[in-house]
XYZ file of C-alpha atoms in Angstrom:
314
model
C -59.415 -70.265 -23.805
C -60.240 -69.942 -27.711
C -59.893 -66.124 -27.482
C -56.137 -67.049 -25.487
C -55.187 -69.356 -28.694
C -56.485 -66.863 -31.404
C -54.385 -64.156 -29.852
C -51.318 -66.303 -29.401
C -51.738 -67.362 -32.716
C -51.583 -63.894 -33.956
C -48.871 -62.842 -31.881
C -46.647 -65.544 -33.301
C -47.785 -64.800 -37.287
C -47.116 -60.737 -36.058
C -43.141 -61.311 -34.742
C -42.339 -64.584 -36.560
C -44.018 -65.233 -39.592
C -42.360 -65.048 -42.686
C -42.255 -61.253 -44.221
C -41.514 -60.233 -48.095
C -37.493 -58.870 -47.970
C -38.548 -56.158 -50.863
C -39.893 -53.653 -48.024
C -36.562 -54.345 -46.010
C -33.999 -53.807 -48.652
C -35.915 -50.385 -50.030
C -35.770 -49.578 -46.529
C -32.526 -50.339 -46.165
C -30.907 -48.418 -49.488
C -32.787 -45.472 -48.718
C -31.758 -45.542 -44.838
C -28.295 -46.434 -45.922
C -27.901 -43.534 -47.946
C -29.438 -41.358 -45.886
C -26.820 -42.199 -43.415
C -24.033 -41.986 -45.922
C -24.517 -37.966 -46.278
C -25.106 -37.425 -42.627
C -21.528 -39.180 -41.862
C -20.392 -37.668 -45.472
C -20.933 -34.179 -44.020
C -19.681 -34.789 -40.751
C -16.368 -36.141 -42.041
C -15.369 -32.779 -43.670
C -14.969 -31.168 -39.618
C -14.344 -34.826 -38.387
C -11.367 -33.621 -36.208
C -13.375 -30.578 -34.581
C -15.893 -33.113 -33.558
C -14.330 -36.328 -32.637
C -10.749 -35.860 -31.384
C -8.926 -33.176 -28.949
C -8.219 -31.106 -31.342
C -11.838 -30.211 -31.413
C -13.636 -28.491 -28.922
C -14.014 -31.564 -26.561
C -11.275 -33.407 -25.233
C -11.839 -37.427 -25.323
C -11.446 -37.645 -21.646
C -14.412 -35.804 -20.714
C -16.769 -37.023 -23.398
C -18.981 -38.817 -21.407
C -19.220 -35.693 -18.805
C -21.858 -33.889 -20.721
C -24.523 -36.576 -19.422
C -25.636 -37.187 -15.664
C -23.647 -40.006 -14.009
C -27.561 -41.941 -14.445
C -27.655 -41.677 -18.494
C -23.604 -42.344 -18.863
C -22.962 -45.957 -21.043
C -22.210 -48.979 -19.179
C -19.717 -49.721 -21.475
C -17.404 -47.090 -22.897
C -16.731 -47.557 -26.909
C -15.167 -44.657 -28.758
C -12.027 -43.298 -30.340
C -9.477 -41.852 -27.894
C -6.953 -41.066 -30.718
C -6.470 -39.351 -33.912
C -5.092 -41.952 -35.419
C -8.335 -44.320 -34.157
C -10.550 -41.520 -34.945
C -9.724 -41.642 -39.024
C -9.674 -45.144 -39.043
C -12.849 -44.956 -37.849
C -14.686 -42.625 -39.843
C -12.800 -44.317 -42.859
C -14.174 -47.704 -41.960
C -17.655 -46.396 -41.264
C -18.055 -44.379 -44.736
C -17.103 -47.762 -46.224
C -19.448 -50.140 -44.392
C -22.189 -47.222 -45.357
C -21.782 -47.765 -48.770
C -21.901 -51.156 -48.668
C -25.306 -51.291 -46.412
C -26.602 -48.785 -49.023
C -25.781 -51.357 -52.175
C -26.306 -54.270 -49.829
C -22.948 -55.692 -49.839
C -22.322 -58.537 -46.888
C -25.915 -57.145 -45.401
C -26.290 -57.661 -41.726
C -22.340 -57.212 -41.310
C -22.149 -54.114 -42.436
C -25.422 -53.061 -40.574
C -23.325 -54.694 -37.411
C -20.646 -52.839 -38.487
C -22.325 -49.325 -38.570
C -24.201 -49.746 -35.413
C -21.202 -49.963 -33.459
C -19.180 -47.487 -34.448
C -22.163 -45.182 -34.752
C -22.276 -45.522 -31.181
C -18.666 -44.882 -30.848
C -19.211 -41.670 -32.511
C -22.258 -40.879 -30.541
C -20.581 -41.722 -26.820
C -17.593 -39.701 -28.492
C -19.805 -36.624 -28.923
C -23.117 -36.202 -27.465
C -23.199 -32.455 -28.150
C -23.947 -33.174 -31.466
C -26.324 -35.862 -31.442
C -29.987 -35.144 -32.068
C -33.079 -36.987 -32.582
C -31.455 -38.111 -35.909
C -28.816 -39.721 -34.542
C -30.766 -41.712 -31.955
C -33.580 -42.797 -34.311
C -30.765 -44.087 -36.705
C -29.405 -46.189 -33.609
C -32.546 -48.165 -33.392
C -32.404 -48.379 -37.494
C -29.227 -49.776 -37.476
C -29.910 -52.256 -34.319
C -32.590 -53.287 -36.360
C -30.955 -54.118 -39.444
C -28.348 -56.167 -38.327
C -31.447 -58.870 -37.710
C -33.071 -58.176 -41.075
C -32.071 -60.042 -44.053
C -31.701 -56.514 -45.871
C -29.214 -57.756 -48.946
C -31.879 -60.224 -50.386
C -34.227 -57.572 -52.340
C -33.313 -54.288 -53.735
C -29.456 -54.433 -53.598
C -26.354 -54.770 -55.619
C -26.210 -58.603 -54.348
C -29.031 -59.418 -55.249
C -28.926 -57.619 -59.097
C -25.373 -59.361 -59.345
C -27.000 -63.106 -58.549
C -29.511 -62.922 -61.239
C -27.134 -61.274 -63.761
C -24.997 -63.884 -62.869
C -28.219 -66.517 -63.486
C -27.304 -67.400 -60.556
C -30.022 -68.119 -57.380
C -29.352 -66.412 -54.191
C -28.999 -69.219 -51.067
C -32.565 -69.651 -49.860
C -33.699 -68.054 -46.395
C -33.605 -70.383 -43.816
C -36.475 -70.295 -41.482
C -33.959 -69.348 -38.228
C -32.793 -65.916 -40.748
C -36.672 -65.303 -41.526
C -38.273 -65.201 -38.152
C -35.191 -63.722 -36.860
C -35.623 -61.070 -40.038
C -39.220 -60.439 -39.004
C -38.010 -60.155 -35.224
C -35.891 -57.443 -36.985
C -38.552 -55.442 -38.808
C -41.073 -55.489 -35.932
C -38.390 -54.122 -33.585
C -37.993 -50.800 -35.836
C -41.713 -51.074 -36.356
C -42.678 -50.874 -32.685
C -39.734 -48.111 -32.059
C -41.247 -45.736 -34.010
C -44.720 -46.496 -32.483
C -43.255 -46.040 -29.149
C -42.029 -42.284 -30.411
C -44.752 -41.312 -31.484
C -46.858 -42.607 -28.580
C -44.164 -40.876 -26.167
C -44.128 -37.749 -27.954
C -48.143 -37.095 -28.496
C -48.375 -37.663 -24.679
C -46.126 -35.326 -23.783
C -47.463 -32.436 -25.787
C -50.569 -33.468 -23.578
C -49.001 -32.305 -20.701
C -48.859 -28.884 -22.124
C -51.702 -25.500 -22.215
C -50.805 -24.708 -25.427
C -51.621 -27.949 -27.349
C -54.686 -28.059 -25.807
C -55.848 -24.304 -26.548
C -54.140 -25.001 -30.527
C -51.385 -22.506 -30.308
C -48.900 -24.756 -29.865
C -47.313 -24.499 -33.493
C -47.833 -20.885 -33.577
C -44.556 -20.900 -30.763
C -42.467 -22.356 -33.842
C -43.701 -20.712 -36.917
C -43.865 -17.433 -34.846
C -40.386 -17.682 -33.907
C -38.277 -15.952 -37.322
C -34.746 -17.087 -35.712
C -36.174 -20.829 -35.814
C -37.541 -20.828 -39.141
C -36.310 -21.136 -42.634
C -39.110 -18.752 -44.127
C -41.170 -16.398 -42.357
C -44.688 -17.643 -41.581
C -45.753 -14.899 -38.998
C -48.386 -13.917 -41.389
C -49.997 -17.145 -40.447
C -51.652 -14.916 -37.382
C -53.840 -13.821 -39.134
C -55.697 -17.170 -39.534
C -55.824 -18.669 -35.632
C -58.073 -21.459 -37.499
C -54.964 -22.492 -39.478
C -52.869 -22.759 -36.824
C -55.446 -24.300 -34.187
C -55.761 -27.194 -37.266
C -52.472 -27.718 -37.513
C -51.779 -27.979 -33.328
C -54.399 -30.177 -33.163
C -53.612 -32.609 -35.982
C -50.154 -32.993 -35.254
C -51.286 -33.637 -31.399
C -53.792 -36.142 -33.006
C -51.384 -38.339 -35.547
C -48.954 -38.810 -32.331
C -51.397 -39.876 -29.985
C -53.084 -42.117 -32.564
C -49.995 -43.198 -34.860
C -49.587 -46.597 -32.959
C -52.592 -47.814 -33.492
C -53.921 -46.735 -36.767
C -51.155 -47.695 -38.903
C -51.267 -50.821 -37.700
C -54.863 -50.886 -39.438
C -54.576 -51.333 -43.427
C -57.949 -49.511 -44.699
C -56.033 -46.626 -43.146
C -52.148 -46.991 -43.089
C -51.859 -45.469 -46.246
C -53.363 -42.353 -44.846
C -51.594 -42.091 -42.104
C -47.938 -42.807 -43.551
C -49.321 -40.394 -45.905
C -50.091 -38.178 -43.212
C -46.489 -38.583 -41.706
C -44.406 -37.938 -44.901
C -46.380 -34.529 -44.989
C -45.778 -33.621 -41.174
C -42.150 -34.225 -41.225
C -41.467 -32.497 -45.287
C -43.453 -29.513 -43.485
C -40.651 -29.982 -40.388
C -37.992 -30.128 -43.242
C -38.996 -26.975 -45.373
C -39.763 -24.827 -42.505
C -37.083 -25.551 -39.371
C -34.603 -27.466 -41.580
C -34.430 -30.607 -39.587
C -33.609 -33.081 -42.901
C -32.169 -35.626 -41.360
C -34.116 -36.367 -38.728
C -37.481 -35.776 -40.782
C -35.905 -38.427 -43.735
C -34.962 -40.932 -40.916
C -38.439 -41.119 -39.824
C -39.615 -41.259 -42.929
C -37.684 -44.031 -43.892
C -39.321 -46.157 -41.201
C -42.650 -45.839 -42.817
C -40.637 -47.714 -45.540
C -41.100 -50.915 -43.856
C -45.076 -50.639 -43.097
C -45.861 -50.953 -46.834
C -46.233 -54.462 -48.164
C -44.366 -55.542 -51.602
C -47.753 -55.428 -53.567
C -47.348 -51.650 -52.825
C -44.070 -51.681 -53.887
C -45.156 -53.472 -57.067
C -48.132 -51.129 -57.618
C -46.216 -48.517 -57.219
C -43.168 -49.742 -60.021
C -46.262 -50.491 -62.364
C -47.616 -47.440 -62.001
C -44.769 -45.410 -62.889
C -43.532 -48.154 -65.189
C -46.337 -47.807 -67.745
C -46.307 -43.999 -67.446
C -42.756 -44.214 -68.960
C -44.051 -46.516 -71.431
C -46.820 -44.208 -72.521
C -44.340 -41.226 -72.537
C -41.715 -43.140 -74.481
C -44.688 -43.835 -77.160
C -46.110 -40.951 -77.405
C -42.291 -39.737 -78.129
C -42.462 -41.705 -81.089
């Protein structure tokens, strides 16, 4: 029965507690802006990829997926017209989600006409795309325009103090966090045990079938053959951090490490198959799993090197 009231206990401080809104709105800016180049770059071809002028005609968007995986409820431009308002609107409540102008309206905002897109065009759509579905989902719960926006720099310029949380907008804020938390647990987790199911990450020539393959990669690695070692390391530590994400960085001695770990993985997926977006959206998650003393450490630390640069400049 103790054992029943400890865990509850814990369960309620994990999903309802009262979290520090720095880590939320330094995920959200860089998530935000992050976002804001993907749709940036999109909007130059906008028309080839969202209306019938393109290369798929509005009426058979939704054909592309099996009758199983189609929406329940069907939410995307069928117009030109409704296709540049559209992108217009979303490039605008982008910016402000970046600065973290009207917060969890914009986020609300950009979560459903990213999905309008999306159902629009699945052809283009890509782990990116989904992962920043869940992101946005997510911040539409978090109070994301408290810490680290252009709200928030405005109120005390202003001397002004913001409205204070109320405790409904924190746990629901928390609820928030944990949601995009426990997402990119679950993709991990999903992920490392599928690669189980295959010979060649269990014999560590897995990554060899990517770095071997010169029309996937940016550079060409094929020297790498040479060292089987190298590349058995690298199947097996990738297979590892997947498996093992969910729980490990859920343990501080080690978090660190294992965001660490993560950055690494996906700025090696970035420089060598070119996936940026998708590598900087996962990335951004691990935003959220470092607390604001880190954030602080972190500001001190390059703080005072600035400091001692700008004397020794003297």
């Amino acid at each position: 029965m103790k054992f029943l009231l400890q865990f509850a206990r814990a369960w309620d401080r994990f999903f309802f507690a009262p979290t520090s809104t720095l880590p939320i709105g330094v995920f959200r800016a860089f998530f935000g802006a992050l976002a804001l180049l993907m749709y940036s770059i999109r909007a130059v071809n906008w028309r080839f990829y969202f209306t019938d002028e393109g290369y798929l005609p509005a009426a058979h968007a939704l054909e592309v997926l099996p009758a199983f995986h189609q929406p329940l409820f069907h939410w995307y431009p069928h117009s030109v017209g409704m296709t540049l308002a559209f992108q217009i609107v979303m490039l605008i409540s982008l910016v402000c989600l970046t600065l973290g102008i009207f917060g969890r309206v914009s986020a609300l905002v950009t979560f459903l006409l990213h999905c309008a897109f999306i159902q629009r065009n699945y052809t283009i759509g890509y782990g990116a795309d989904f992962v920043a579905t869940f992101a946005f989902f997510s911040l539409i719960f978090m109070d994301n325009s408290r810490s680290f926006s252009l709200t928030s720099w405005w109120s005390r310029r202003c001397g002004r103090a913001m409205k204070p949380q109320g405790e409904v907008a924190s746990i629901v804020s928390t609820m928030g966090m944990r949601l995009i938390q426990i997402q990119l647990c679950l993709i991990y987790s999903y992920t490392g045990m599928e690669k189980l199911k295959g010979a060649p990450w269990w014999d560590g020539t897995a990554v060899w079938s990517v770095i071997g393959n010169t029309q996937l990669m940016l550079f060409d690695l094929s020297w790498l053959k040479n060292f089987p070692m190298a590349i058995a390391a690298m199947t097996f530590a990738t297979l590892f951090f997947e498996v093992y994400f969910p729980a490990i960085v859920w343990y501080r001695p080690v978090r660190k490490w294992a965001l660490l770990f993560g950055v690494g993985l996906h700025l090696g997926i970035t420089f060598t198959i070119g996936l940026f977006f998708f590598s900087f959206v996962m990335i951004a998650v691990y935003l959220l799993f470092l607390d604001e003393g880190d954030y602080i450490d972190f500001a001190d630390f390059f703080r005072g090197k600035y400091t001692h640069r700008a004397s020794a400049g003297r």
